[in-house]
Amino acid sequence: MIQVATIGYPRIGPKRELKIALEKFWKGEIAEPELQNTAKDLRKKNWQTQKDNGVDLISSNDFSFYDHVLDTICLLGAIPERYKWDGKAVSLKTYFAMARGSQTSELDVPALEMTKWFDTNYHYLVPELTKDQNFKLSTNKPFAEFEEAKKSNFNTKPIILGPLSFLLLAKGIDGFKTINLLSKILPVYKEIIKKLSDLGAEWIQIDEPILVKDLDSHVVSQIKNTFNELKKASGSAKILVATYFEDLNEEIKDEIFASDIDAVHLDLVRGTKNKNYVKNSKKKLSLGLIDGRNIWKTNLQEKIDFIKSNASGDIIITSSCPLLHSPYDLDLEQKVPAEIKKWLSFSKQKLQELNVIKNFIDQGTHQEELKKNVMDVQDRKTSKLIHDDAVKNRIKIINKSITERKSTYTTRAKVQKDIFDLPKYPTTTIGSFPQTSDVRQARAKFKRGELDEKSYDKFLEEKTIDAIRKQEKIGIDVIVHGEFERNDMVEYFGEQLKGFTFTSSGFVQSYGSRCVKPPIIYGNVFRPNSMTVRWSKFAQDQTKQIVKGMLTGPITILQWSFVRDDQPRKNTAQEIAFAIRDEVQDLEKNGIRMIQIDEPALREGLPLKIKDWKEYLSWSVDCFKISSAVVKDETQIHTHMCYAEFEDIIGSIAALDADVISIETSRSRMELLTTFEKFKYPNEVGPGVYDIHSPRVPSKDEIKQLIQKASKLIDPTRIWVNPDCGLKTRGWPETIDALTKMVAAAKELRLN
Ligand code: GLN
Ligand code: ZN
């Protein structure tokens, strides 16, 4: 018998209802009961959608007001002292203080650190645990949601983030190993499981995505016992341990399968090795058949064949990972062209796909649906929209003449020094300037057709000229045009490239109330026309200073899109890389002498297992070089990256061979630069000298000190001075103030 399950459903709302309610609540426009009602409504709708679409094991406790790791922090009472928690049931006030910081007279604290959830674009709040950390059941959330569902006649499968993932994703204060707290945390987990079982849960899902990573043997040796302990507390409830995002290593798989838990969830989309664990499995399996983090229709016949030849007995079928990473419902979609829409499947449609598989295998029904799926899948395979031989042929030959600059950095640097004649500690910015409300309004009006193209263009010209004059007045050495014409650094390029399409409804949660709407790459990518020359050239024509051209790199475009799944990601990246190469060449031809190619997402694309890093880094570095190496020695290539731990990948960053790299460093007070020092990073570096995420304006002396600190780590003749990242989220007054101080600091240091 086959059961269809969800292992987590999206929670922000089909129309982002939760986002809207949260933001109103934070502004004080609605009170807590109204927020709670919205949440209740959304949960109920989610359960109903799952039921209506034939889900047998419906999830609960997959809702969150902000983040499920934060929910677990509260559940376990692991709230850091600075939030002044009173030890009673955790209030929304304490909850949001951890999520977003608090600036009231009672409580003036920053938020918990936030970081990427595995290799997705979702961010979680990092638990902070002390050596003598105590845990205590401190919220009712999983129980209340289970009962809430029960009242509406849904018998749900509560989901709890497991103890191993929770501890290993947490930060140990003063560097102690958080896994040492396992014996202390387990009693609370057992209490939670017992309580859920007592309330009548038939299944309890323990999420342990961390098990797909490389774990040291000390951790591996504790897996079996941990799960046995949890099972002991479960009474009549069954325990499903869910792993996802990758394969399980053989030895980890053996430990889980040897434990007493009732079922294991395997990701069969990313985890190709996992497929070997299905045949003759001694445990009940939950098969993650359908891609939970992409938007393509599944080839159902393929999945049916797989089940028929591999699985036997009772199985659960579901998505590869929680549907948190998929948009809600394709029925709401209004923008994607019809011929592409029929290739797509969002969360609700994925449930329907699972149903076809189940019913076709168990009862031989749903033949019409299956037939339709076969047709749509075939249609996509053979569509003319997807295939472009010229593009496919272009990526076939990638050799050194394409990926290498003509001369080495040392030679280039000499040539560039002579022609640019920049002072010591040259100043610049990362690209964008404040996207003030007039900019956003004009764009919205233009998109709605209320502002004609000519007027919009004129408006952008004025904005650009204004930004240039401001930079000249402040005395910035290398200036930028300001990116006023861009909504988003990926969307702007996607809109002009072939092979991309956009949705009206394809939102996925990024963090808290923030959602992103990634473009869809469906076909071979190429650049029919120049994309940025118009604005870079316009800007250069307005000033004697050097204007830096501004592009988004191929890996970042890839990483922040829904990528086609019918060819390797590497090939898609290479196609984008050639499109950017064409743009770089065009900029150079049009008199742009410095070109920045941003790659903030290079690091987050790293595979989860270290054994796969080398391959990824090799093709991603090559992609950057395909884009950049086309220029003459005289043209200076910049790149920019933010918020990454560079230590593991500094070799690859150097291999990009950009003439200048600007990076985030100010929050870590230049600590990051020690990595560059140790590695003897050869090219020029612009360590960010102030944090653009905060409206706070640094003093001139603070900036000076940071530059001086940097100069001890890197040869001062190779240091640039710039903020951490683009300035689009800031206002003009603080931007002018901060940049003026930055320039003054650089000028004073030049005198030494
Ligand atoms: N050039 C982009 C900007 O300034 C870079 C953004 C980023 O690094 N995320 O906005
Ligand atoms: Zn940045």
Tab-separated table of N, CA, C and O in Angstrom, residues 343 377-393 498-499 522-526 564-567 575:
chain	number	residue	atom	x	y	z
A	343	TRP	N	4.581	22.973	-18.265
A	343	TRP	CA	5.728	22.157	-17.820
A	343	TRP	C	5.948	22.271	-16.305
A	343	TRP	O	6.840	21.642	-15.764
A	377	VAL	N	5.426	16.236	-20.424
A	377	VAL	CA	6.851	15.978	-20.239
A	377	VAL	C	7.534	15.839	-21.602
A	377	VAL	O	8.622	16.376	-21.832
A	378	GLN	N	6.852	15.160	-22.501
A	378	GLN	CA	7.388	14.972	-23.849
A	378	GLN	C	7.461	16.307	-24.583
A	378	GLN	O	8.428	16.625	-25.259
A	379	ASP	N	6.420	17.103	-24.407
A	379	ASP	CA	6.348	18.414	-25.046
A	379	ASP	C	7.551	19.279	-24.643
A	379	ASP	O	8.164	19.950	-25.458
A	380	ARG	N	7.879	19.216	-23.352
A	380	ARG	CA	9.014	20.007	-22.880
A	380	ARG	C	10.320	19.501	-23.487
A	380	ARG	O	11.161	20.289	-23.923
A	381	LYS	N	10.467	18.184	-23.513
A	381	LYS	CA	11.700	17.587	-24.038
A	381	LYS	C	11.988	18.029	-25.461
A	381	LYS	O	13.134	18.249	-25.826
A	382	THR	N	10.935	18.117	-26.261
A	382	THR	CA	11.147	18.333	-27.688
A	382	THR	C	10.855	19.765	-28.120
A	382	THR	O	10.948	20.080	-29.298
A	383	SER	N	10.522	20.610	-27.164
A	383	SER	CA	10.104	21.963	-27.523
A	383	SER	C	11.216	22.767	-28.197
A	383	SER	O	12.377	22.731	-27.779
A	384	LYS	N	10.830	23.514	-29.197
A	384	LYS	CA	11.784	24.391	-29.885
A	384	LYS	C	12.209	25.543	-28.980
A	384	LYS	O	13.248	26.151	-29.169
A	385	LEU	N	11.362	25.846	-28.000
A	385	LEU	CA	11.670	26.953	-27.098
A	385	LEU	C	12.939	26.692	-26.296
A	385	LEU	O	13.610	27.601	-25.845
A	386	ILE	N	13.206	25.420	-26.064
A	386	ILE	CA	14.282	25.054	-25.154
A	386	ILE	C	15.611	24.909	-25.861
A	386	ILE	O	16.659	25.222	-25.326
A	387	HIS	N	15.547	24.425	-27.076
A	387	HIS	CA	16.791	24.003	-27.716
A	387	HIS	C	17.318	25.029	-28.703
A	387	HIS	O	16.606	25.501	-29.562
A	388	ASP	N	18.571	25.370	-28.544
A	388	ASP	CA	19.226	26.291	-29.450
A	388	ASP	C	20.625	25.748	-29.695
A	388	ASP	O	21.494	25.819	-28.831
A	389	ASP	N	20.819	25.185	-30.879
A	389	ASP	CA	22.083	24.492	-31.147
A	389	ASP	C	23.291	25.410	-31.106
A	389	ASP	O	24.368	25.011	-30.669
A	390	ALA	N	23.101	26.659	-31.549
A	390	ALA	CA	24.241	27.584	-31.540
A	390	ALA	C	24.757	27.745	-30.113
A	390	ALA	O	25.969	27.743	-29.863
A	391	VAL	N	23.835	27.871	-29.156
A	391	VAL	CA	24.253	28.045	-27.756
A	391	VAL	C	24.910	26.763	-27.246
A	391	VAL	O	25.953	26.788	-26.593
A	392	LYS	N	24.288	25.638	-27.570
A	392	LYS	CA	24.837	24.359	-27.097
A	392	LYS	C	26.246	24.137	-27.644
A	392	LYS	O	27.112	23.638	-26.940
A	393	ASN	N	26.452	24.528	-28.904
A	393	ASN	CA	27.772	24.312	-29.499
A	393	ASN	C	28.822	25.230	-28.889
A	393	ASN	O	29.977	24.871	-28.768
A	498	LYS	N	17.641	35.482	-23.233
A	498	LYS	CA	16.748	34.439	-23.750
A	498	LYS	C	16.914	33.195	-22.876
A	498	LYS	O	18.003	32.920	-22.368
A	499	GLY	N	15.819	32.446	-22.734
A	499	GLY	CA	15.886	31.227	-21.928
A	499	GLY	C	15.342	31.414	-20.522
A	499	GLY	O	15.261	30.467	-19.753
A	522	TYR	N	14.447	28.164	-18.393
A	522	TYR	CA	13.822	26.992	-19.024
A	522	TYR	C	14.537	26.527	-20.277
A	522	TYR	O	14.355	25.404	-20.725
A	523	GLY	N	15.345	27.403	-20.885
A	523	GLY	CA	15.953	27.019	-22.169
A	523	GLY	C	17.405	27.430	-22.261
A	523	GLY	O	17.981	27.922	-21.282
A	524	ASN	N	17.993	27.239	-23.422
A	524	ASN	CA	19.375	27.664	-23.619
A	524	ASN	C	19.447	29.177	-23.474
A	524	ASN	O	18.617	29.911	-24.008
A	525	VAL	N	20.455	29.635	-22.757
A	525	VAL	CA	20.543	31.059	-22.424
A	525	VAL	C	21.460	31.784	-23.400
A	525	VAL	O	22.574	31.330	-23.655
A	526	PHE	N	20.988	32.871	-23.943
A	526	PHE	CA	21.890	33.758	-24.677
A	526	PHE	C	21.413	35.192	-24.611
A	526	PHE	O	20.309	35.479	-24.149
A	564	ARG	N	16.763	24.830	-14.966
A	564	ARG	CA	16.246	23.669	-15.683
A	564	ARG	C	16.922	22.400	-15.165
A	564	ARG	O	18.087	22.410	-14.793
A	565	ASP	N	16.145	21.321	-15.151
A	565	ASP	CA	16.669	20.077	-14.579
A	565	ASP	C	16.944	19.037	-15.660
A	565	ASP	O	17.171	17.875	-15.371
A	566	ASP	N	16.894	19.471	-16.925
A	566	ASP	CA	17.099	18.503	-18.000
A	566	ASP	C	18.498	18.572	-18.590
A	566	ASP	O	18.792	17.976	-19.610
A	567	GLN	N	19.366	19.353	-17.973
A	567	GLN	CA	20.790	19.332	-18.332
A	567	GLN	C	21.557	19.703	-17.065
A	567	GLN	O	21.007	20.294	-16.143
A	575	GLU	N	26.419	28.587	-20.201
A	575	GLU	CA	25.657	29.389	-21.173
A	575	GLU	C	25.515	30.827	-20.669
A	575	GLU	O	25.704	31.787	-21.423
